[in-house]
Amino acid sequence: MDRLRIIGGRRLAGEVQVSGAKNAALPILCASLLAADTLSLARVPSLQDVRTMLRLLRQLGVRESRQGDSLVLDATTLASHEAPYDLVKTMRASILVLGPLLARLGEARVSLPGGCAIGARPVDQHIKGLRAMGARISIEHGYVVARASRLRGARIVTDMVTVTGTENLMMAATLASGTTLIENAAREPEVVDLARVLNAMGAQVSGAGTDRIEIQGVESLHGASHSVMADRIEAGTFLCAVAAAGGEVVLRGVEGAIMDATLDKLRATGAEITAGPDWIRLAMQGRPRSVSVRTAPFPGFATDMQAQFMAVDAIAGGTATITETIFENRFMHVLELQRLGADIAIEGNTAVVRGVERLSGATVMATDLRASAGLVIAALVADGETVIDRIYHLDRGYESIEKKLGALGAAVERLR
Ligand code: UD1
């Protein structure tokens, strides 16, 4: 199992090219299932989760090829409507094939994802929405079994804001008869990117980016090409690394507007930030100031940035509270940060972080994707050597993280 060895204490300087967004690429890959045609995608990040999704799509009959920098998916004929447990269990986003398969083929059999490290994460809202659209759904032997000769447009109000739930229902509704209204929809930029692709394929989606998305169903969709949006979480992770370690970096290929909440909090740490249409520069002198955060659906502060800010707060001047409102068990990085010398106390869904002058390197274990990113940031500022074990979590969501950090002057090495 690969590990990451980091020698802390170096300032970071230079440029980073931001990759395409994992959380946009995954639903967009699934959108290919909707049309008996080809979807050509640029800027698909090279990540474990993307490879897992491509494996699932291949199993469903989608053929893939490369044309220059683009990935071309051909879903002209599909071979199966089943997403098996062994693929879904490794990546919960596999549930995103449910809506497209049902809409295109009239049936889908998708394994229930079950729990994961950061909490229960049920898919009841996906099922509720599809039922409202006329699908007959049962749970059999751990699988969601869904049938509908043709889905019907419906008004759906989700009980909570769910990102993949909104995406699944939006995709299903593109081929339904009549108009679907999704209320309390997720407003994440990745939902907007998916809507862009769907519309390029001939769908009629409006309102993406607001909490009310309207989809007028069409008979069929066709091929399209698209370039995946920037990964705002990868971008935010690099910015947090510089806020913690000090230095100056320019991120290329990302616009600040999709990450206002993160940039506001980074400014509050004392970082100096400037941004243009496709770049963000952050400079940090001295020790960051503590900054409290509370996670919320977009445009609030992203839960996927929580662990990284905890790492910044761990060495900041002052005391911060970090409140997690989206997932019930997303503080597993706390014990590992404590092994590096952080002073953090958990009270319910709030962590109280008292900044310490220094962290000291140790062996720590990655527990989930973003927790791992928090540990990398802590390791970059810790004295001496930190070895992060189980970095397959990191590889699910960060493209060549050791190369990108290395290019900024960090001492990072992958141990195989
Ligand atoms: C997506 C992101 C993930 C991010 C999360 C929250 C992808 C591939 N993943 O995950 O990186 O951390 O949004 O921003 O885009 N819930 C239910 N029932 C449902 C659906 C959700 O109870 O049917 C709950 C979840 O347990 C959680 C909350 O709603 O507490 C939000 O989850 P959701 O937005 O669905 O997360 P994902 O889409 O899985």
Tab-separated table of C-alpha atoms and ligand atoms in Angstrom:
chain	number	residue	atom	x	y	z
A	1	MET	CA	0.000	0.000	0.000
A	2	ASP	CA	1.444	3.362	-1.010
A	3	ARG	CA	2.442	5.892	1.610
A	4	LEU	CA	3.443	9.529	1.397
A	5	ARG	CA	6.571	10.789	3.123
A	6	ILE	CA	6.655	14.507	3.792
A	7	ILE	CA	9.403	16.579	5.402
A	8	GLY	CA	7.722	19.646	6.799
A	9	GLY	CA	8.835	23.231	7.194
A	10	ARG	CA	9.314	24.436	3.631
A	11	ARG	CA	7.585	27.469	2.212
A	12	LEU	CA	5.675	26.868	-1.014
A	13	ALA	CA	6.179	28.912	-4.158
A	14	GLY	CA	5.268	28.537	-7.805
A	15	GLU	CA	2.328	27.632	-10.018
A	16	VAL	CA	-0.193	24.799	-10.029
A	17	GLN	CA	-2.449	23.765	-12.884
A	18	VAL	CA	-5.819	22.869	-11.355
A	19	SER	CA	-7.322	19.599	-12.620
A	20	GLY	CA	-10.865	18.954	-13.792
A	21	ALA	CA	-13.309	18.471	-10.932
A	22	LYS	CA	-13.856	14.939	-9.674
A	23	ASN	CA	-17.360	15.785	-8.496
A	24	ALA	CA	-18.284	17.218	-11.889
A	25	ALA	CA	-16.606	14.471	-13.914
A	26	LEU	CA	-18.370	11.594	-12.127
A	27	PRO	CA	-21.975	12.650	-12.902
A	28	ILE	CA	-20.971	13.830	-16.385
A	29	LEU	CA	-19.482	10.407	-17.168
A	30	CYS	CA	-22.839	8.910	-16.144
A	31	ALA	CA	-24.698	11.346	-18.404
A	32	SER	CA	-23.118	9.503	-21.357
A	33	LEU	CA	-25.575	6.669	-20.616
A	34	LEU	CA	-28.502	8.875	-21.624
A	35	ALA	CA	-27.780	9.034	-25.370
A	36	ALA	CA	-27.232	6.365	-28.026
A	37	ASP	CA	-24.328	8.449	-29.240
A	38	THR	CA	-20.876	9.664	-28.214
A	39	LEU	CA	-19.895	12.153	-25.523
A	40	SER	CA	-16.466	13.738	-25.860
A	41	LEU	CA	-14.981	15.063	-22.628
A	42	ALA	CA	-11.892	17.174	-22.081
A	43	ARG	CA	-10.199	17.781	-18.733
A	44	VAL	CA	-11.344	14.521	-17.152
A	45	PRO	CA	-9.026	14.135	-14.158
A	46	SER	CA	-6.893	11.022	-13.904
A	47	LEU	CA	-8.165	9.732	-10.552
A	48	GLN	CA	-9.039	6.426	-8.969
A	49	ASP	CA	-12.731	7.383	-8.680
A	50	VAL	CA	-12.837	8.232	-12.384
A	51	ARG	CA	-11.234	4.882	-13.236
A	52	THR	CA	-13.799	3.109	-11.062
A	53	MET	CA	-16.646	4.917	-12.812
A	54	LEU	CA	-15.207	4.051	-16.224
A	55	ARG	CA	-14.995	0.404	-15.164
A	56	LEU	CA	-18.660	0.505	-14.217
A	57	LEU	CA	-19.622	2.196	-17.492
A	58	ARG	CA	-17.653	-0.408	-19.483
A	59	GLN	CA	-19.568	-3.127	-17.697
A	60	LEU	CA	-22.802	-1.412	-18.757
A	61	GLY	CA	-21.651	-1.469	-22.395
A	62	VAL	CA	-20.118	1.996	-22.835
A	63	ARG	CA	-17.017	1.980	-25.046
A	64	GLU	CA	-14.248	4.480	-24.417
A	65	SER	CA	-11.466	5.824	-26.568
A	66	ARG	CA	-9.034	8.743	-26.502
A	67	GLN	CA	-8.915	11.529	-29.062
A	68	GLY	CA	-6.055	13.837	-28.206
A	69	ASP	CA	-6.746	15.173	-24.736
A	70	SER	CA	-10.378	14.084	-24.818
A	71	LEU	CA	-12.056	10.981	-23.507
A	72	VAL	CA	-14.756	9.767	-25.883
A	73	LEU	CA	-17.573	7.651	-24.470
A	74	ASP	CA	-19.790	5.730	-26.848
A	75	ALA	CA	-23.056	4.499	-25.335
A	76	THR	CA	-24.751	3.616	-28.636
A	77	THR	CA	-25.620	0.164	-27.365
A	78	LEU	CA	-25.821	-0.744	-23.709
A	79	ALA	CA	-25.191	-4.274	-22.527
A	80	SER	CA	-26.473	-4.272	-18.963
A	81	HIS	CA	-28.587	-2.299	-16.514
A	82	GLU	CA	-26.833	-3.545	-13.404
A	83	ALA	CA	-24.284	-1.810	-11.140
A	84	PRO	CA	-22.829	-4.574	-8.982
A	85	TYR	CA	-21.956	-4.346	-5.297
A	86	ASP	CA	-18.195	-4.765	-5.725
A	87	LEU	CA	-17.987	-1.545	-7.745
A	88	VAL	CA	-20.585	0.490	-5.830
A	89	LYS	CA	-19.075	-0.327	-2.445
A	90	THR	CA	-15.749	1.228	-3.417
A	91	MET	CA	-17.377	4.422	-4.660
A	92	ARG	CA	-20.731	5.716	-3.537
A	93	ALA	CA	-21.055	8.020	-6.547
A	94	SER	CA	-21.829	4.839	-8.556
A	95	ILE	CA	-25.443	5.476	-7.528
A	96	LEU	CA	-25.350	8.170	-10.252
A	97	VAL	CA	-25.982	5.511	-12.913
A	98	LEU	CA	-29.431	4.811	-11.447
A	99	GLY	CA	-31.297	7.754	-12.979
A	100	PRO	CA	-29.692	7.559	-16.456
A	101	LEU	CA	-30.123	3.768	-16.762
A	102	LEU	CA	-33.755	3.924	-15.718
A	103	ALA	CA	-34.504	6.805	-18.074
A	104	ARG	CA	-32.748	5.238	-21.060
A	105	LEU	CA	-33.539	1.532	-20.610
A	106	GLY	CA	-36.662	1.534	-18.439
A	107	GLU	CA	-34.934	-0.572	-15.831
A	108	ALA	CA	-31.959	-0.417	-13.492
A	109	ARG	CA	-30.499	-2.627	-10.802
A	110	VAL	CA	-27.986	-0.749	-8.675
A	111	SER	CA	-26.420	-1.980	-5.469
A	112	LEU	CA	-27.183	0.042	-2.346
A	113	PRO	CA	-23.948	1.752	-1.326
A	114	GLY	CA	-24.254	1.123	2.398
A	115	GLY	CA	-22.431	3.218	4.988
A	116	CYS	CA	-19.045	4.794	4.526
A	117	ALA	CA	-16.329	6.181	6.717
A	118	ILE	CA	-17.871	9.628	7.045
A	119	GLY	CA	-21.413	8.564	7.874
A	120	ALA	CA	-24.568	6.704	6.888
A	121	ARG	CA	-25.166	8.510	3.572
A	122	PRO	CA	-28.490	6.971	2.547
A	123	VAL	CA	-29.972	7.349	-0.967
A	124	ASP	CA	-33.627	7.606	0.074
A	125	GLN	CA	-34.032	10.968	-1.676
A	126	HIS	CA	-32.862	9.550	-5.012
A	127	ILE	CA	-35.478	6.804	-4.637
A	128	LYS	CA	-38.218	9.151	-3.458
A	129	GLY	CA	-37.712	11.415	-6.474
A	130	LEU	CA	-37.703	8.574	-9.003
A	131	ARG	CA	-40.859	7.149	-7.416
A	132	ALA	CA	-42.531	10.549	-7.789
A	133	MET	CA	-41.660	10.266	-11.492
A	134	GLY	CA	-43.583	7.001	-11.705
A	135	ALA	CA	-40.788	4.456	-11.196
A	136	ARG	CA	-41.624	1.215	-9.414
A	137	ILE	CA	-38.778	0.638	-7.007
A	138	SER	CA	-38.059	-2.189	-4.607
A	139	ILE	CA	-35.050	-3.117	-2.542
A	140	GLU	CA	-34.097	-6.720	-3.279
A	141	HIS	CA	-31.035	-8.520	-1.955
A	142	GLY	CA	-29.222	-5.231	-1.292
A	143	TYR	CA	-30.053	-3.784	-4.703
A	144	VAL	CA	-32.284	-0.909	-5.757
A	145	VAL	CA	-34.440	-2.450	-8.485
A	146	ALA	CA	-36.219	0.220	-10.518
A	147	ARG	CA	-38.594	-0.034	-13.480
A	148	ALA	CA	-40.596	2.457	-15.513
A	149	SER	CA	-41.704	2.162	-19.115
A	150	ARG	CA	-41.234	5.935	-19.327
A	151	LEU	CA	-40.679	8.283	-16.421
A	152	ARG	CA	-43.190	11.098	-16.006
A	153	GLY	CA	-42.377	14.669	-15.091
A	154	ALA	CA	-43.164	15.484	-11.452
A	155	ARG	CA	-42.660	18.114	-8.778
A	156	ILE	CA	-40.079	16.842	-6.315
A	157	VAL	CA	-39.132	18.513	-3.045
A	158	THR	CA	-36.128	16.826	-1.489
A	159	ASP	CA	-36.062	16.574	2.318
A	160	MET	CA	-32.513	17.908	2.447
A	161	VAL	CA	-30.096	19.356	-0.055
A	162	THR	CA	-28.381	16.446	-1.786
A	163	VAL	CA	-25.819	16.918	-4.525
A	164	THR	CA	-25.810	13.500	-6.203
A	165	GLY	CA	-29.547	13.190	-5.493
A	166	THR	CA	-30.203	16.392	-7.457
A	167	GLU	CA	-27.910	15.167	-10.249
A	168	ASN	CA	-29.527	11.731	-10.466
A	169	LEU	CA	-33.035	13.200	-10.669
A	170	MET	CA	-31.982	15.884	-13.131
A	171	MET	CA	-30.507	13.258	-15.468
A	172	ALA	CA	-33.538	10.969	-15.162
A	173	ALA	CA	-35.910	13.870	-15.884
A	174	THR	CA	-34.237	14.774	-19.189
A	175	LEU	CA	-35.929	11.807	-20.899
A	176	ALA	CA	-39.215	11.847	-18.927
A	177	SER	CA	-42.530	12.843	-20.477
A	178	GLY	CA	-43.512	16.321	-19.331
A	179	THR	CA	-41.874	18.764	-16.966
A	180	THR	CA	-40.024	17.976	-13.738
A	181	LEU	CA	-39.431	20.507	-11.017
A	182	ILE	CA	-36.760	19.787	-8.420
A	183	GLU	CA	-37.210	22.018	-5.375
A	184	ASN	CA	-34.605	22.368	-2.632
A	185	ALA	CA	-32.099	21.398	-5.328
A	186	ALA	CA	-28.358	21.480	-4.650
A	187	ARG	CA	-26.793	24.679	-6.026
A	188	GLU	CA	-23.227	23.361	-6.305
A	189	PRO	CA	-21.254	24.499	-9.391
A	190	GLU	CA	-20.847	20.813	-10.302
A	191	VAL	CA	-24.645	20.568	-10.711
A	192	VAL	CA	-24.417	23.532	-13.090
A	193	ASP	CA	-21.629	21.863	-15.068
A	194	LEU	CA	-23.751	18.722	-15.431
A	195	ALA	CA	-26.709	20.819	-16.621
A	196	ARG	CA	-24.433	22.391	-19.251
A	197	VAL	CA	-23.532	18.966	-20.605
A	198	LEU	CA	-27.147	17.787	-20.580
A	199	ASN	CA	-28.259	20.880	-22.483
A	200	ALA	CA	-25.442	20.389	-24.985
A	201	MET	CA	-26.872	16.867	-25.473
A	202	GLY	CA	-30.278	18.341	-26.308
A	203	ALA	CA	-31.896	18.365	-22.854
A	204	GLN	CA	-33.957	21.308	-21.617
A	205	VAL	CA	-32.716	22.096	-18.139
A	206	SER	CA	-33.107	25.530	-16.598
A	207	GLY	CA	-32.462	26.930	-13.143
A	208	ALA	CA	-29.340	24.882	-12.344
A	209	GLY	CA	-27.364	26.842	-9.740
A	210	THR	CA	-30.589	27.836	-7.970
A	211	ASP	CA	-32.643	25.707	-5.598
A	212	ARG	CA	-35.355	25.228	-8.215
A	213	ILE	CA	-34.392	23.302	-11.336
A	214	GLU	CA	-36.874	22.771	-14.147
A	215	ILE	CA	-36.415	20.037	-16.713
A	216	GLN	CA	-38.632	19.658	-19.747
A	217	GLY	CA	-38.368	16.064	-20.864
A	218	VAL	CA	-37.397	15.285	-24.465
A	219	GLU	CA	-37.700	12.082	-26.524
A	220	SER	CA	-33.982	11.464	-26.852
A	221	LEU	CA	-30.581	13.070	-26.341
A	222	HIS	CA	-27.638	13.193	-28.721
A	223	GLY	CA	-23.848	13.406	-28.552
A	224	ALA	CA	-21.931	16.471	-27.419
A	225	SER	CA	-18.521	17.626	-26.281
A	226	HIS	CA	-17.627	19.371	-23.064
A	227	SER	CA	-14.674	20.420	-20.960
A	228	VAL	CA	-15.031	19.569	-17.252
A	229	MET	CA	-14.944	22.542	-14.854
A	230	ALA	CA	-12.060	23.153	-12.456
A	231	ASP	CA	-11.834	21.253	-9.190
A	232	ARG	CA	-12.572	23.877	-6.553
A	233	ILE	CA	-11.748	21.442	-3.754
A	234	GLU	CA	-8.334	20.600	-5.179
A	235	ALA	CA	-7.752	24.333	-5.665
A	236	GLY	CA	-8.847	25.082	-2.089
A	237	THR	CA	-6.598	22.342	-0.748
A	238	PHE	CA	-3.518	23.882	-2.386
A	239	LEU	CA	-4.465	27.325	-1.097
A	240	CYS	CA	-4.832	25.973	2.445
A	241	ALA	CA	-1.428	24.319	2.116
A	242	VAL	CA	0.141	27.702	1.329
A	243	ALA	CA	-1.843	29.463	4.074
A	244	ALA	CA	-0.409	26.950	6.538
A	245	ALA	CA	3.142	26.592	5.215
A	246	GLY	CA	3.616	30.192	4.004
A	247	GLY	CA	4.784	31.323	0.581
A	248	GLU	CA	3.123	32.398	-2.634
A	249	VAL	CA	1.392	30.381	-5.358
A	250	VAL	CA	-0.666	30.980	-8.456
A	251	LEU	CA	-3.352	28.465	-9.356
A	252	ARG	CA	-4.081	28.282	-13.087
A	253	GLY	CA	-7.297	27.174	-14.768
A	254	VAL	CA	-9.708	28.083	-11.970
A	255	GLU	CA	-11.990	31.060	-11.352
A	256	GLY	CA	-12.427	32.460	-7.863
A	257	ALA	CA	-16.195	32.855	-8.232
A	258	ILE	CA	-16.827	29.131	-7.659
A	259	MET	CA	-15.064	29.184	-4.299
A	260	ASP	CA	-16.057	32.412	-2.596
A	261	ALA	CA	-16.680	30.803	0.808
A	262	THR	CA	-13.216	29.215	0.825
A	263	LEU	CA	-11.478	32.417	-0.328
A	264	ASP	CA	-13.304	34.501	2.316
A	265	LYS	CA	-12.103	32.166	5.052
A	266	LEU	CA	-8.567	32.152	3.668
A	267	ARG	CA	-8.532	35.963	3.674
A	268	ALA	CA	-9.595	35.815	7.319
A	269	THR	CA	-6.458	33.764	8.095
A	270	GLY	CA	-4.398	36.714	6.865
A	271	ALA	CA	-3.669	35.396	3.377
A	272	GLU	CA	-3.482	37.938	0.597
A	273	ILE	CA	-5.576	36.803	-2.358
A	274	THR	CA	-5.963	38.202	-5.854
A	275	ALA	CA	-7.831	36.530	-8.682
A	276	GLY	CA	-8.434	36.880	-12.402
A	277	PRO	CA	-10.815	35.116	-14.792
A	278	ASP	CA	-8.835	31.859	-14.702
A	279	TRP	CA	-6.265	32.203	-11.955
A	280	ILE	CA	-5.997	32.749	-8.204
A	281	ARG	CA	-2.885	33.990	-6.395
A	282	LEU	CA	-2.392	33.516	-2.666
A	283	ALA	CA	0.477	34.904	-0.617
A	284	MET	CA	0.976	34.214	3.065
A	285	GLN	CA	3.506	35.831	5.392
A	286	GLY	CA	3.977	34.502	8.884
A	287	ARG	CA	1.583	32.486	10.970
A	288	PRO	CA	-2.096	32.253	9.949
A	289	ARG	CA	-4.839	33.546	12.224
A	290	SER	CA	-7.468	31.060	13.428
A	291	VAL	CA	-10.683	31.013	11.478
A	292	SER	CA	-13.946	29.351	12.482
A	293	VAL	CA	-16.041	27.554	9.872
A	294	ARG	CA	-19.423	25.903	9.705
A	295	THR	CA	-20.123	23.556	6.796
A	296	ALA	CA	-23.251	24.092	4.710
A	297	PRO	CA	-24.539	23.308	1.221
A	298	PHE	CA	-23.247	25.626	-1.543
A	299	PRO	CA	-22.816	28.605	-1.495
A	300	GLY	CA	-21.952	27.942	2.148
A	301	PHE	CA	-18.621	26.567	3.319
A	302	ALA	CA	-17.975	23.133	1.729
A	303	THR	CA	-17.757	20.071	3.956
A	304	ASP	CA	-15.076	18.864	1.536
A	305	MET	CA	-12.844	21.753	2.747
A	306	GLN	CA	-13.390	21.171	6.464
A	307	ALA	CA	-10.401	18.913	7.201
A	308	GLN	CA	-8.014	21.208	5.321
A	309	PHE	CA	-9.070	24.244	7.378
A	310	MET	CA	-8.735	22.212	10.552
A	311	ALA	CA	-5.096	21.620	9.608
A	312	VAL	CA	-4.581	25.361	9.080
A	313	ASP	CA	-6.272	26.131	12.406
A	314	ALA	CA	-4.121	23.521	14.137
A	315	ILE	CA	-1.055	25.767	13.742
A	316	ALA	CA	-2.827	29.159	13.642
A	317	GLY	CA	-2.681	31.905	16.249
A	318	GLY	CA	-5.906	31.693	18.263
A	319	THR	CA	-8.796	29.289	18.804
A	320	ALA	CA	-11.332	28.267	16.174
A	321	THR	CA	-14.521	26.238	16.151
A	322	ILE	CA	-15.223	23.955	13.238
A	323	THR	CA	-18.820	22.778	12.965
A	324	GLU	CA	-19.775	19.953	10.625
A	325	THR	CA	-23.452	19.994	9.651
A	326	ILE	CA	-23.502	17.756	6.539
A	327	PHE	CA	-21.991	14.436	7.628
A	328	GLU	CA	-22.261	13.005	11.133
A	329	ASN	CA	-18.883	11.343	11.349
A	330	ARG	CA	-16.463	13.587	9.578
A	331	PHE	CA	-13.892	14.230	12.302
A	332	MET	CA	-11.755	11.152	11.909
A	333	HIS	CA	-8.759	13.273	11.016
A	334	VAL	CA	-8.845	14.775	14.530
A	335	LEU	CA	-7.177	11.784	16.178
A	336	GLU	CA	-4.479	11.756	13.509
A	337	LEU	CA	-3.890	15.525	13.799
A	338	GLN	CA	-3.562	15.025	17.550
A	339	ARG	CA	-0.791	12.495	16.872
A	340	LEU	CA	1.057	15.369	15.188
A	341	GLY	CA	0.592	17.487	18.304
A	342	ALA	CA	-2.591	19.403	17.458
A	343	ASP	CA	-4.793	20.604	20.336
A	344	ILE	CA	-8.332	19.728	19.282
A	345	ALA	CA	-11.374	18.839	21.399
A	346	ILE	CA	-14.607	17.510	19.928
A	347	GLU	CA	-17.934	18.550	21.369
A	348	GLY	CA	-20.771	16.962	19.405
A	349	ASN	CA	-20.515	18.153	15.811
A	350	THR	CA	-18.054	20.907	16.717
A	351	ALA	CA	-14.300	20.698	17.006
A	352	VAL	CA	-12.540	23.327	19.093
A	353	VAL	CA	-9.067	23.865	17.671
A	354	ARG	CA	-6.495	25.718	19.752
A	355	GLY	CA	-3.634	26.647	17.495
A	356	VAL	CA	-0.201	25.428	18.611
A	357	GLU	CA	3.182	26.932	17.690
A	358	ARG	CA	4.426	23.775	16.053
A	359	LEU	CA	3.378	20.275	15.019
A	360	SER	CA	5.837	17.404	15.032
A	361	GLY	CA	6.054	14.757	12.339
A	362	ALA	CA	4.768	11.238	12.995
A	363	THR	CA	3.224	8.292	11.178
A	364	VAL	CA	-0.471	8.899	10.595
A	365	MET	CA	-3.219	7.133	8.727
A	366	ALA	CA	-5.510	8.511	6.058
A	367	THR	CA	-9.135	7.627	6.788
A	368	ASP	CA	-11.050	9.233	3.949
A	369	LEU	CA	-10.367	11.456	0.990
A	370	ARG	CA	-10.527	14.940	2.486
A	371	ALA	CA	-9.197	13.829	5.894
A	372	SER	CA	-6.088	12.759	3.990
A	373	ALA	CA	-5.785	16.202	2.448
A	374	GLY	CA	-5.898	17.726	5.937
A	375	LEU	CA	-3.089	15.423	7.027
A	376	VAL	CA	-0.956	16.395	4.031
A	377	ILE	CA	-1.313	20.073	4.975
A	378	ALA	CA	-0.433	19.378	8.596
A	379	ALA	CA	2.582	17.336	7.465
A	380	LEU	CA	3.825	20.230	5.319
A	381	VAL	CA	4.186	22.401	8.428
A	382	ALA	CA	5.188	19.741	10.980
A	383	ASP	CA	8.779	19.492	12.177
A	384	GLY	CA	10.637	16.575	10.635
A	385	GLU	CA	9.177	13.603	8.828
A	386	THR	CA	5.538	12.581	8.553
A	387	VAL	CA	4.515	9.364	6.846
A	388	ILE	CA	0.890	9.177	5.749
A	389	ASP	CA	-0.348	5.633	5.422
A	390	ARG	CA	-3.237	4.416	3.226
A	391	ILE	CA	-3.041	7.200	0.688
A	392	TYR	CA	-5.269	5.289	-1.715
A	393	HIS	CA	-7.919	7.592	-0.249
A	394	LEU	CA	-5.947	10.575	-1.526
A	395	ASP	CA	-5.532	9.004	-4.970
A	396	ARG	CA	-9.319	8.812	-5.297
A	397	GLY	CA	-9.563	12.579	-5.538
A	398	TYR	CA	-6.180	14.266	-6.121
A	399	GLU	CA	-4.317	14.004	-9.414
A	400	SER	CA	-0.529	13.664	-8.907
A	401	ILE	CA	-0.618	15.472	-5.580
A	402	GLU	CA	3.009	14.680	-4.764
A	403	LYS	CA	4.178	16.022	-8.135
A	404	LYS	CA	2.133	19.212	-7.819
A	405	LEU	CA	3.327	19.849	-4.260
A	406	GLY	CA	6.882	18.924	-5.219
A	407	ALA	CA	6.801	21.536	-7.988
A	408	LEU	CA	5.987	24.127	-5.287
A	409	GLY	CA	9.090	23.138	-3.332
A	410	ALA	CA	7.559	20.747	-0.816
A	411	ALA	CA	9.573	17.695	0.170
A	412	VAL	CA	7.063	14.971	-0.703
A	413	GLU	CA	7.827	11.447	-1.788
A	414	ARG	CA	5.603	8.471	-2.551
A	415	LEU	CA	6.782	5.276	-0.886
A	416	ARG	CA	5.575	2.149	-2.677
B	1	UD1	C1	-21.520	15.003	-2.692
B	1	UD1	C2	-20.053	15.036	-3.042
B	1	UD1	C3	-19.202	14.987	-1.780
B	1	UD1	C4	-19.614	16.082	-0.817
B	1	UD1	C5	-21.120	16.052	-0.580
B	1	UD1	C6	-21.609	17.223	0.236
B	1	UD1	C7	-20.015	13.980	-5.214
B	1	UD1	C8	-19.638	12.802	-6.031
B	1	UD1	N1	-19.767	13.904	-3.900
B	1	UD1	O1	-21.765	13.754	-2.049
B	1	UD1	O2	-17.840	15.145	-2.151
B	1	UD1	O3	-18.966	15.889	0.425
B	1	UD1	O4	-21.824	16.089	-1.839
B	1	UD1	O5	-21.267	18.427	-0.349
B	1	UD1	O6	-20.469	14.977	-5.739
B	1	UD1	N2	-28.685	12.357	2.312
B	1	UD1	C9	-29.778	11.594	2.726
B	1	UD1	N3	-30.517	10.939	1.774
B	1	UD1	C10	-30.209	10.988	0.445
B	1	UD1	C11	-29.103	11.764	0.040
B	1	UD1	C12	-28.357	12.441	0.988
B	1	UD1	O7	-30.062	11.518	3.911
B	1	UD1	O8	-30.914	10.359	-0.346
B	1	UD1	C13	-27.868	13.112	3.300
B	1	UD1	C14	-26.449	12.586	3.421
B	1	UD1	O9	-26.374	11.502	4.312
B	1	UD1	C15	-25.717	13.820	3.920
B	1	UD1	C16	-26.460	14.973	3.216
B	1	UD1	O10	-27.728	14.445	2.838
B	1	UD1	O11	-25.888	13.951	5.300
B	1	UD1	C17	-25.767	15.517	1.994
B	1	UD1	O12	-25.362	14.449	1.164
B	1	UD1	P1	-25.213	14.585	-0.413
B	1	UD1	O13	-25.252	15.984	-0.831
B	1	UD1	O14	-26.167	13.634	-1.058
B	1	UD1	O15	-23.741	14.011	-0.639
B	1	UD1	P2	-23.267	13.244	-1.907
B	1	UD1	O16	-24.055	13.695	-3.078
B	1	UD1	O17	-23.176	11.778	-1.618
